mmCIF file of C-alpha atoms in Angstrom:
data_model
loop_
_atom_site.group_PDB
_atom_site.id
_atom_site.type_symbol
_atom_site.label_atom_id
_atom_site.label_comp_id
_atom_site.label_asym_id
_atom_site.label_seq_id
_atom_site.Cartn_x
_atom_site.Cartn_y
_atom_site.Cartn_z
ATOM 1 C CA UNK P 111 -3.416 -18.204 31.344
ATOM 2 C CA UNK P 112 -1.844 -15.414 31.595
ATOM 3 C CA UNK P 113 -4.003 -12.081 31.644
ATOM 4 C CA UNK P 114 -2.897 -8.284 31.647
ATOM 5 C CA UNK P 115 -3.583 -6.774 35.000
ATOM 6 C CA UNK P 116 -4.903 -3.527 34.955
ATOM 7 C CA UNK P 117 -2.413 -1.859 36.434
ATOM 8 C CA UNK P 118 0.118 -3.005 33.135
ATOM 9 C CA UNK P 119 -2.774 -1.767 30.930
ATOM 10 C CA UNK P 120 -2.916 1.525 32.062
ATOM 11 C CA UNK P 121 0.646 1.835 31.691
ATOM 12 C CA UNK P 122 0.161 0.623 27.932
ATOM 13 C CA UNK P 123 -2.586 3.199 28.131
ATOM 14 C CA UNK P 124 -0.237 6.288 29.253
ATOM 15 C CA UNK P 125 2.440 5.058 26.806
ATOM 16 C CA UNK P 126 -0.042 5.649 23.845
ATOM 17 C CA UNK P 127 -1.167 8.982 24.715
ATOM 18 C CA UNK P 128 2.320 10.134 25.793
ATOM 19 C CA UNK P 129 4.706 8.568 23.225
ATOM 20 C CA UNK P 130 2.192 7.278 19.974
ATOM 21 C CA UNK P 131 1.341 8.927 16.987
ATOM 22 C CA UNK P 132 -1.900 10.980 17.301
ATOM 23 C CA UNK P 133 -3.581 8.542 14.883
ATOM 24 C CA UNK P 134 -3.121 5.467 16.635
ATOM 25 C CA UNK P 135 -3.765 7.536 20.315
ATOM 26 C CA UNK P 136 -7.613 8.251 18.639
ATOM 27 C CA UNK P 137 -7.440 4.361 17.751
ATOM 28 C CA UNK P 138 -6.454 3.245 21.037
ATOM 29 C CA UNK P 139 -9.712 5.840 22.263
ATOM 30 C CA UNK P 140 -11.931 4.293 19.346
ATOM 31 C CA UNK P 141 -11.515 0.953 21.015
ATOM 32 C CA UNK P 142 -11.090 1.417 24.548
ATOM 33 C CA UNK P 143 -12.568 4.866 25.735
ATOM 34 C CA UNK P 144 -15.103 5.241 23.601
ATOM 35 C CA UNK P 145 -13.672 7.697 20.963
ATOM 36 C CA UNK P 146 -15.188 8.349 17.269
ATOM 37 C CA UNK P 147 -14.478 6.998 14.122
ATOM 38 C CA UNK P 148 -14.362 10.674 12.702
ATOM 39 C CA UNK P 149 -11.426 11.543 15.350
ATOM 40 C CA UNK P 150 -9.477 8.735 13.649
ATOM 41 C CA UNK P 151 -9.930 10.077 10.127
ATOM 42 C CA UNK P 152 -9.377 13.292 10.803
ATOM 43 C CA UNK P 153 -6.048 12.371 12.172
ATOM 44 C CA UNK P 154 -5.408 10.548 9.105
ATOM 45 C CA UNK P 155 -5.632 13.641 7.097
ATOM 46 C CA UNK P 156 -1.980 14.935 7.150
ATOM 47 C CA UNK P 157 -0.915 11.687 5.912
ATOM 48 C CA UNK P 158 -2.701 12.669 2.762
ATOM 49 C CA UNK P 159 -1.210 14.094 -0.096
ATOM 50 C CA UNK P 160 -3.086 16.731 -3.189
ATOM 51 C CA UNK P 161 -3.366 13.386 -5.242
ATOM 52 C CA UNK P 162 -5.590 11.556 -2.628
ATOM 53 C CA UNK P 163 -2.864 9.087 -2.302
ATOM 54 C CA UNK P 164 -0.694 8.750 1.658
ATOM 55 C CA UNK P 165 2.830 8.820 2.480
ATOM 56 C CA UNK P 166 4.358 11.005 5.380
ATOM 57 C CA UNK P 167 5.514 8.020 7.317
ATOM 58 C CA UNK P 168 2.122 6.228 7.551
ATOM 59 C CA UNK P 169 3.967 2.936 7.186
ATOM 60 C CA UNK P 170 6.656 3.461 9.686
ATOM 61 C CA UNK P 171 9.300 1.925 8.157
ATOM 62 C CA UNK P 172 8.920 4.501 4.717
ATOM 63 C CA UNK P 173 9.387 7.711 5.562
ATOM 64 C CA UNK P 174 8.640 8.986 2.036
ATOM 65 C CA UNK P 175 6.266 12.021 1.902
ATOM 66 C CA UNK P 176 5.008 11.100 -1.560
ATOM 67 C CA UNK P 177 1.997 8.787 -1.907
ATOM 68 C CA UNK P 178 2.387 5.045 -2.548
ATOM 69 C CA UNK P 179 -0.011 2.161 -2.974
ATOM 70 C CA UNK P 180 1.415 0.608 0.050
ATOM 71 C CA UNK P 181 1.109 3.551 2.555
ATOM 72 C CA UNK P 182 -2.934 4.191 1.371
ATOM 73 C CA UNK P 183 -3.773 0.592 2.060
ATOM 74 C CA UNK P 184 -2.119 1.190 5.632
ATOM 75 C CA UNK P 185 -4.169 4.125 5.799
ATOM 76 C CA UNK P 186 -7.364 2.668 4.627
ATOM 77 C CA UNK P 187 -6.491 -0.282 7.326
ATOM 78 C CA UNK P 188 -7.369 2.308 9.931
ATOM 79 C CA UNK P 189 -10.324 3.566 8.223
ATOM 80 C CA UNK P 190 -11.461 -0.039 8.300
ATOM 81 C CA UNK P 191 -10.794 -0.736 11.685
ATOM 82 C CA UNK P 192 -13.361 2.175 12.439
ATOM 83 C CA UNK P 193 -15.764 1.165 10.333
ATOM 84 C CA UNK P 194 -15.812 4.418 8.610
ATOM 85 C CA UNK P 195 -18.091 5.059 5.764
ATOM 86 C CA UNK P 196 -16.874 4.843 1.696
ATOM 87 C CA UNK P 197 -18.650 8.143 1.223
ATOM 88 C CA UNK P 198 -16.036 9.992 4.038
ATOM 89 C CA UNK P 199 -13.757 12.464 1.843
ATOM 90 C CA UNK P 200 -10.499 10.918 3.024
ATOM 91 C CA UNK P 201 -11.549 7.419 1.336
ATOM 92 C CA UNK P 202 -12.852 8.975 -1.763
ATOM 93 C CA UNK P 203 -9.630 10.837 -2.340
ATOM 94 C CA UNK P 204 -7.509 7.789 -1.532
ATOM 95 C CA UNK P 205 -9.763 5.355 -3.721
ATOM 96 C CA UNK P 206 -9.712 7.634 -6.790
ATOM 97 C CA UNK P 207 -5.467 7.524 -6.042
ATOM 98 C CA UNK P 208 -5.577 3.964 -6.412
ATOM 99 C CA UNK P 209 -8.106 4.157 -9.266
ATOM 100 C CA UNK P 210 -5.496 6.335 -11.034
ATOM 101 C CA UNK P 211 -2.577 4.489 -9.981
ATOM 102 C CA UNK P 212 -4.150 1.820 -11.391
ATOM 103 C CA UNK P 213 -5.296 3.027 -14.896
ATOM 104 C CA UNK P 214 -1.462 4.256 -15.280
ATOM 105 C CA UNK P 215 0.355 0.910 -14.073
ATOM 106 C CA UNK P 216 -2.202 -2.001 -14.649
ATOM 107 C CA UNK P 217 -1.806 -2.585 -11.193
ATOM 108 C CA UNK P 218 -0.458 -1.510 -7.598
ATOM 109 C CA UNK P 219 3.328 -1.399 -7.375
ATOM 110 C CA UNK P 220 4.759 -2.387 -3.908
ATOM 111 C CA UNK P 221 8.137 -0.485 -4.402
ATOM 112 C CA UNK P 222 8.174 2.803 -5.926
ATOM 113 C CA UNK P 223 11.918 4.835 -6.897
ATOM 114 C CA UNK P 224 11.008 8.234 -4.471
ATOM 115 C CA UNK P 225 10.989 5.334 -1.555
ATOM 116 C CA UNK P 226 15.137 5.483 -2.155
ATOM 117 C CA UNK P 227 15.110 9.621 -1.983
ATOM 118 C CA UNK P 228 14.052 9.568 1.800
ATOM 119 C CA UNK P 229 15.020 7.175 5.013
ATOM 120 C CA UNK P 230 13.485 3.981 4.448
ATOM 121 C CA UNK P 231 14.179 0.427 5.818
ATOM 122 C CA UNK P 232 16.483 -1.186 3.408
ATOM 123 C CA UNK P 233 13.794 -3.785 2.774
ATOM 124 C CA UNK P 234 11.977 -1.336 1.131
ATOM 125 C CA UNK P 235 14.452 -0.069 -1.330
ATOM 126 C CA UNK P 236 13.797 -0.040 -4.977
ATOM 127 C CA UNK P 237 16.170 -1.889 -7.480
ATOM 128 C CA UNK P 238 13.735 -2.377 -10.465
ATOM 129 C CA UNK P 239 10.405 -1.458 -11.471
ATOM 130 C CA UNK P 240 8.214 -4.328 -11.261
ATOM 131 C CA UNK P 241 6.075 -5.117 -14.594
ATOM 132 C CA UNK P 242 3.243 -7.314 -13.401
ATOM 133 C CA UNK P 243 0.652 -7.335 -10.713
ATOM 134 C CA UNK P 244 1.984 -7.780 -7.224
ATOM 135 C CA UNK P 245 -0.126 -9.495 -4.857
ATOM 136 C CA UNK P 246 1.237 -7.565 -2.055
ATOM 137 C CA UNK P 247 -0.481 -4.739 -1.813
ATOM 138 C CA UNK P 248 -2.741 -5.824 -5.085
ATOM 139 C CA UNK P 249 -4.840 -8.289 -3.344
ATOM 140 C CA UNK P 250 -5.614 -6.229 -0.042
ATOM 141 C CA UNK P 251 -6.373 -3.478 -2.115
ATOM 142 C CA UNK P 252 -8.570 -5.181 -4.400
ATOM 143 C CA UNK P 253 -10.358 -5.323 -1.173
ATOM 144 C CA UNK P 254 -11.081 -1.842 -0.446
ATOM 145 C CA UNK P 255 -12.784 -1.782 -4.102
ATOM 146 C CA UNK P 256 -15.317 -4.133 -2.591
ATOM 147 C CA UNK P 257 -15.649 -2.300 0.507
ATOM 148 C CA UNK P 258 -15.808 0.993 -0.966
ATOM 149 C CA UNK P 259 -17.383 0.831 -4.710
ATOM 150 C CA UNK P 260 -16.417 3.229 -7.027
ATOM 151 C CA UNK P 261 -17.380 3.875 -10.891
ATOM 152 C CA UNK P 262 -15.111 2.647 -12.436
ATOM 153 C CA UNK P 263 -14.555 3.281 -16.742
ATOM 154 C CA UNK P 264 -14.836 -0.495 -17.152
ATOM 155 C CA UNK P 265 -15.651 -3.453 -14.870
ATOM 156 C CA UNK P 266 -11.938 -4.430 -13.698
ATOM 157 C CA UNK P 267 -13.368 -7.478 -10.928
ATOM 158 C CA UNK P 268 -13.201 -9.860 -13.517
ATOM 159 C CA UNK P 269 -9.735 -9.312 -14.250
ATOM 160 C CA UNK P 270 -8.861 -8.620 -10.975
ATOM 161 C CA UNK P 271 -10.205 -11.618 -9.434
ATOM 162 C CA UNK P 272 -8.343 -13.853 -12.392
ATOM 163 C CA UNK P 273 -5.378 -12.147 -11.404
ATOM 164 C CA UNK P 274 -5.338 -13.006 -7.515
ATOM 165 C CA UNK P 275 -7.026 -16.458 -7.900
ATOM 166 C CA UNK P 276 -4.589 -17.125 -10.632
ATOM 167 C CA UNK P 277 -1.387 -16.226 -8.640
ATOM 168 C CA UNK P 278 -2.670 -18.227 -6.023
ATOM 169 C CA UNK P 279 -3.441 -21.294 -7.869
ATOM 170 C CA UNK P 280 -0.138 -21.356 -9.393
ATOM 171 C CA UNK P 281 2.378 -20.313 -6.094
ATOM 172 C CA UNK P 282 3.897 -23.163 -4.495
ATOM 173 C CA UNK P 283 4.704 -20.343 -1.417
ATOM 174 C CA UNK P 284 3.670 -17.812 -0.656
ATOM 175 C CA UNK P 285 5.361 -15.109 1.962
ATOM 176 C CA UNK P 286 3.671 -13.830 4.721
ATOM 177 C CA UNK P 287 2.936 -10.347 3.699
ATOM 178 C CA UNK P 288 1.428 -12.024 0.517
ATOM 179 C CA UNK P 289 -0.495 -14.075 2.844
ATOM 180 C CA UNK P 290 -1.516 -11.130 4.784
ATOM 181 C CA UNK P 291 -2.979 -9.297 1.650
ATOM 182 C CA UNK P 292 -5.025 -12.239 0.827
ATOM 183 C CA UNK P 293 -6.550 -12.371 4.208
ATOM 184 C CA UNK P 294 -7.264 -8.532 4.102
ATOM 185 C CA UNK P 295 -8.798 -9.547 0.819
ATOM 186 C CA UNK P 296 -10.995 -12.305 2.401
ATOM 187 C CA UNK P 297 -11.994 -10.542 5.011
ATOM 188 C CA UNK P 298 -13.789 -7.360 2.427
ATOM 189 C CA UNK P 299 -14.678 -9.778 -0.367
ATOM 190 C CA UNK P 300 -18.285 -10.719 -1.226
ATOM 191 C CA UNK P 301 -19.274 -14.623 -0.993
ATOM 192 C CA UNK P 302 -19.037 -17.427 -2.955
ATOM 193 C CA UNK P 303 -15.860 -15.868 -3.488
ATOM 194 C CA UNK P 304 -15.030 -15.146 0.180
ATOM 195 C CA UNK P 305 -15.059 -18.817 1.169
ATOM 196 C CA UNK P 306 -13.575 -20.282 -1.732
ATOM 197 C CA UNK P 307 -10.502 -17.794 -1.018
ATOM 198 C CA UNK P 308 -10.219 -18.499 2.873
ATOM 199 C CA UNK P 309 -10.115 -22.522 2.006
ATOM 200 C CA UNK P 310 -7.577 -21.631 -1.077
ATOM 201 C CA UNK P 311 -5.124 -20.109 1.677
ATOM 202 C CA UNK P 312 -5.743 -22.200 4.572
ATOM 203 C CA UNK P 313 -2.634 -24.521 3.556
ATOM 204 C CA UNK P 314 -0.275 -21.460 2.630
ATOM 205 C CA UNK P 315 -0.815 -19.994 5.762
ATOM 206 C CA UNK P 316 -0.521 -23.247 7.859
ATOM 207 C CA UNK P 317 2.689 -23.378 6.208
ATOM 208 C CA UNK P 318 4.447 -19.803 7.203
ATOM 209 C CA UNK P 319 3.117 -19.398 10.698
ATOM 210 C CA UNK P 320 5.635 -19.909 13.481
ATOM 211 C CA UNK P 321 4.389 -21.784 16.229
ATOM 212 C CA UNK P 322 7.503 -22.086 17.903
ATOM 213 C CA UNK P 323 7.252 -19.736 20.535
ATOM 214 C CA UNK P 324 11.514 -19.709 21.007
ATOM 215 C CA UNK P 325 11.214 -18.004 17.735
ATOM 216 C CA UNK P 326 8.786 -15.318 18.627
ATOM 217 C CA UNK P 327 11.372 -12.731 19.365
ATOM 218 C CA UNK P 328 12.561 -12.494 15.846
ATOM 219 C CA UNK P 329 10.469 -11.103 12.846
ATOM 220 C CA UNK P 330 7.945 -13.942 12.003
ATOM 221 C CA UNK P 331 4.598 -14.470 11.331
ATOM 222 C CA UNK P 332 2.973 -14.918 14.610
ATOM 223 C CA UNK P 333 -0.334 -17.028 14.872
ATOM 224 C CA UNK P 334 -2.149 -13.757 16.308
ATOM 225 C CA UNK P 335 -1.430 -12.291 12.758
ATOM 226 C CA UNK P 336 -4.023 -14.311 11.261
ATOM 227 C CA UNK P 337 -6.317 -14.947 14.054
ATOM 228 C CA UNK P 338 -6.598 -11.492 15.369
ATOM 229 C CA UNK P 339 -9.909 -12.617 17.548
ATOM 230 C CA UNK P 340 -11.563 -15.750 18.154
ATOM 231 C CA UNK P 341 -13.971 -15.070 14.939
ATOM 232 C CA UNK P 342 -11.282 -15.502 12.713
ATOM 233 C CA UNK P 343 -11.646 -18.213 10.051
ATOM 234 C CA UNK P 344 -8.101 -19.174 10.919
ATOM 235 C CA UNK P 345 -8.408 -19.368 14.898
ATOM 236 C CA UNK P 346 -9.247 -23.303 14.813
ATOM 237 C CA UNK P 347 -5.869 -23.809 12.810
ATOM 238 C CA UNK P 348 -3.788 -22.081 15.676
ATOM 239 C CA UNK P 349 -5.905 -22.451 19.077
ATOM 240 C CA UNK P 350 -3.275 -23.965 21.012
ATOM 241 C CA UNK P 351 -0.680 -21.795 19.305
ATOM 242 C CA UNK P 352 -3.095 -18.554 19.807
ATOM 243 C CA UNK P 353 -3.507 -18.998 23.825
ATOM 244 C CA UNK P 354 0.622 -19.092 23.856
ATOM 245 C CA UNK P 355 0.974 -16.067 21.812
ATOM 246 C CA UNK P 356 -1.432 -14.536 23.995
ATOM 247 C CA UNK P 357 0.562 -15.532 26.738
ATOM 248 C CA UNK P 358 3.947 -14.804 25.173
ATOM 249 C CA UNK P 359 2.942 -11.274 24.645
ATOM 250 C CA UNK P 360 1.801 -10.724 28.140
ATOM 251 C CA UNK P 361 5.236 -11.843 28.975
ATOM 252 C CA UNK P 362 6.978 -9.230 26.834
ATOM 253 C CA UNK P 363 5.432 -6.340 27.218
ATOM 254 C CA UNK P 364 8.369 -3.706 27.682
ATOM 255 C CA UNK P 365 8.762 -1.597 31.309
ATOM 256 C CA UNK P 366 7.066 1.585 29.941
ATOM 257 C CA UNK P 367 4.245 -0.559 29.096
ATOM 258 C CA UNK P 368 4.888 -0.529 25.149
ATOM 259 C CA UNK P 369 5.373 -3.125 22.495
ATOM 260 C CA UNK P 370 8.368 -3.042 20.274
ATOM 261 C CA UNK P 371 9.423 -4.198 17.140
ATOM 262 C CA UNK P 372 11.519 -7.530 16.496
ATOM 263 C CA UNK P 373 13.335 -5.492 13.952
ATOM 264 C CA UNK P 374 15.673 -2.667 13.299
ATOM 265 C CA UNK P 375 17.160 -0.733 10.415
ATOM 266 C CA UNK P 376 20.741 -1.473 9.378
ATOM 267 C CA UNK P 377 20.471 2.427 7.749
ATOM 268 C CA UNK P 378 19.083 5.594 8.685
ATOM 269 C CA UNK P 379 19.934 4.425 12.249
ATOM 270 C CA UNK P 380 19.182 8.080 13.452
ATOM 271 C CA UNK P 381 15.696 8.042 11.913
ATOM 272 C CA UNK P 382 15.083 4.823 13.289
ATOM 273 C CA UNK P 383 15.881 5.527 16.708
ATOM 274 C CA UNK P 384 14.035 8.835 16.906
ATOM 275 C CA UNK P 385 11.210 8.490 14.738
ATOM 276 C CA UNK P 386 10.512 5.164 13.296
ATOM 277 C CA UNK P 387 10.774 2.744 16.394
ATOM 278 C CA UNK P 388 8.820 4.796 18.615
ATOM 279 C CA UNK P 389 5.890 5.116 15.552
ATOM 280 C CA UNK P 390 6.125 1.366 15.593
ATOM 281 C CA UNK P 391 5.693 0.741 19.601
ATOM 282 C CA UNK P 392 3.097 3.151 19.405
ATOM 283 C CA UNK P 393 1.143 1.022 16.858
ATOM 284 C CA UNK P 394 1.980 -2.621 17.925
ATOM 285 C CA UNK P 395 0.762 -1.208 20.987
ATOM 286 C CA UNK P 396 -2.627 -0.373 20.388
ATOM 287 C CA UNK P 397 -2.576 -3.604 18.076
ATOM 288 C CA UNK P 398 -1.249 -6.047 21.026
ATOM 289 C CA UNK P 399 -4.082 -4.527 23.432
ATOM 290 C CA UNK P 400 -6.655 -5.341 20.971
ATOM 291 C CA UNK P 401 -5.304 -8.484 20.579
ATOM 292 C CA UNK P 402 -5.568 -9.167 24.247
ATOM 293 C CA UNK P 403 -8.930 -7.471 24.761
ATOM 294 C CA UNK P 404 -10.458 -9.985 21.415
ATOM 295 C CA UNK P 405 -9.776 -12.727 23.440
ATOM 296 C CA UNK P 406 -10.645 -11.491 27.166
ATOM 297 C CA UNK P 407 -6.934 -11.208 28.345
ATOM 298 C CA UNK P 408 -7.446 -8.036 29.929
ATOM 299 C CA UNK P 409 -8.352 -7.602 33.868
ATOM 300 C CA UNK P 410 -11.547 -6.163 34.445
ATOM 301 C CA UNK P 411 -12.037 -5.436 30.457
ATOM 302 C CA UNK P 412 -14.766 -7.179 29.110
ATOM 303 C CA UNK P 413 -14.222 -8.192 25.247
ATOM 304 C CA UNK P 414 -17.974 -6.603 24.419
ATOM 305 C CA UNK P 415 -16.993 -3.338 25.335
ATOM 306 C CA UNK P 416 -14.191 -3.560 22.467
ATOM 307 C CA UNK P 417 -14.724 -3.431 19.094
ATOM 308 C CA UNK P 418 -14.091 -6.088 16.659
ATOM 309 C CA UNK P 419 -10.208 -6.478 15.618
#
């Protein structure tokens, strides 16, 4: 069983403080140096637009300045990671934006036409508008309405729950991003629906997670994505693979202390190299350190001093 040496941890910390975005620096500080939740929320403010939604590259593969539901959900992942209160102005504005998008569209579209007007990864290229509820990011966004209750014009929860459960019941196969959305919903959904959802997505997660270490160098659903800490309900499904995944991450840390994305853009190469790739390195480095800390894999660092992942 490998551990990340204190020297390599410090190298990663230096990389974050030198090259990562401010929001990822603040998230690192929150988990590892007693930083504050408010500092993370303050670092999110520049990504928020007047409509309350979030853009400006918070999702590094989408450089669009305008708001989108997917970018707003990414920002709320940061808020959840630091246990920000629902009364926080950033969260209230973001939730108002999500409410307005739903009122206009009847769901939260994954891709927007405006994404095409600014640099973006080719998988974010808009071709035609969606016409029905999309699980990614819809299921995750439903979770935020559970975490941060809003005053709605009508009780939409029965409609939303029917949409996410019906889709799950009818689906023969779900992709990794849909399952990540379902997993995040399960983390925020109250019982008994929470337990029902977990039981329903377990077989799908088992199918989509890549347990072969030789394939982890490519873009795939690694075990740690679905078992980021030993308290995850999905950890028992992949215990042996999670141990190998932790060893793999320690072994594949870059010489500069970072962890780098396993994917790259085939367009806007200059933006990828100068901005998006660097943004991902910072985000992935903090995320990987959180994985390692949660499993007591950082030398001299006790998981009790690290917040829940």
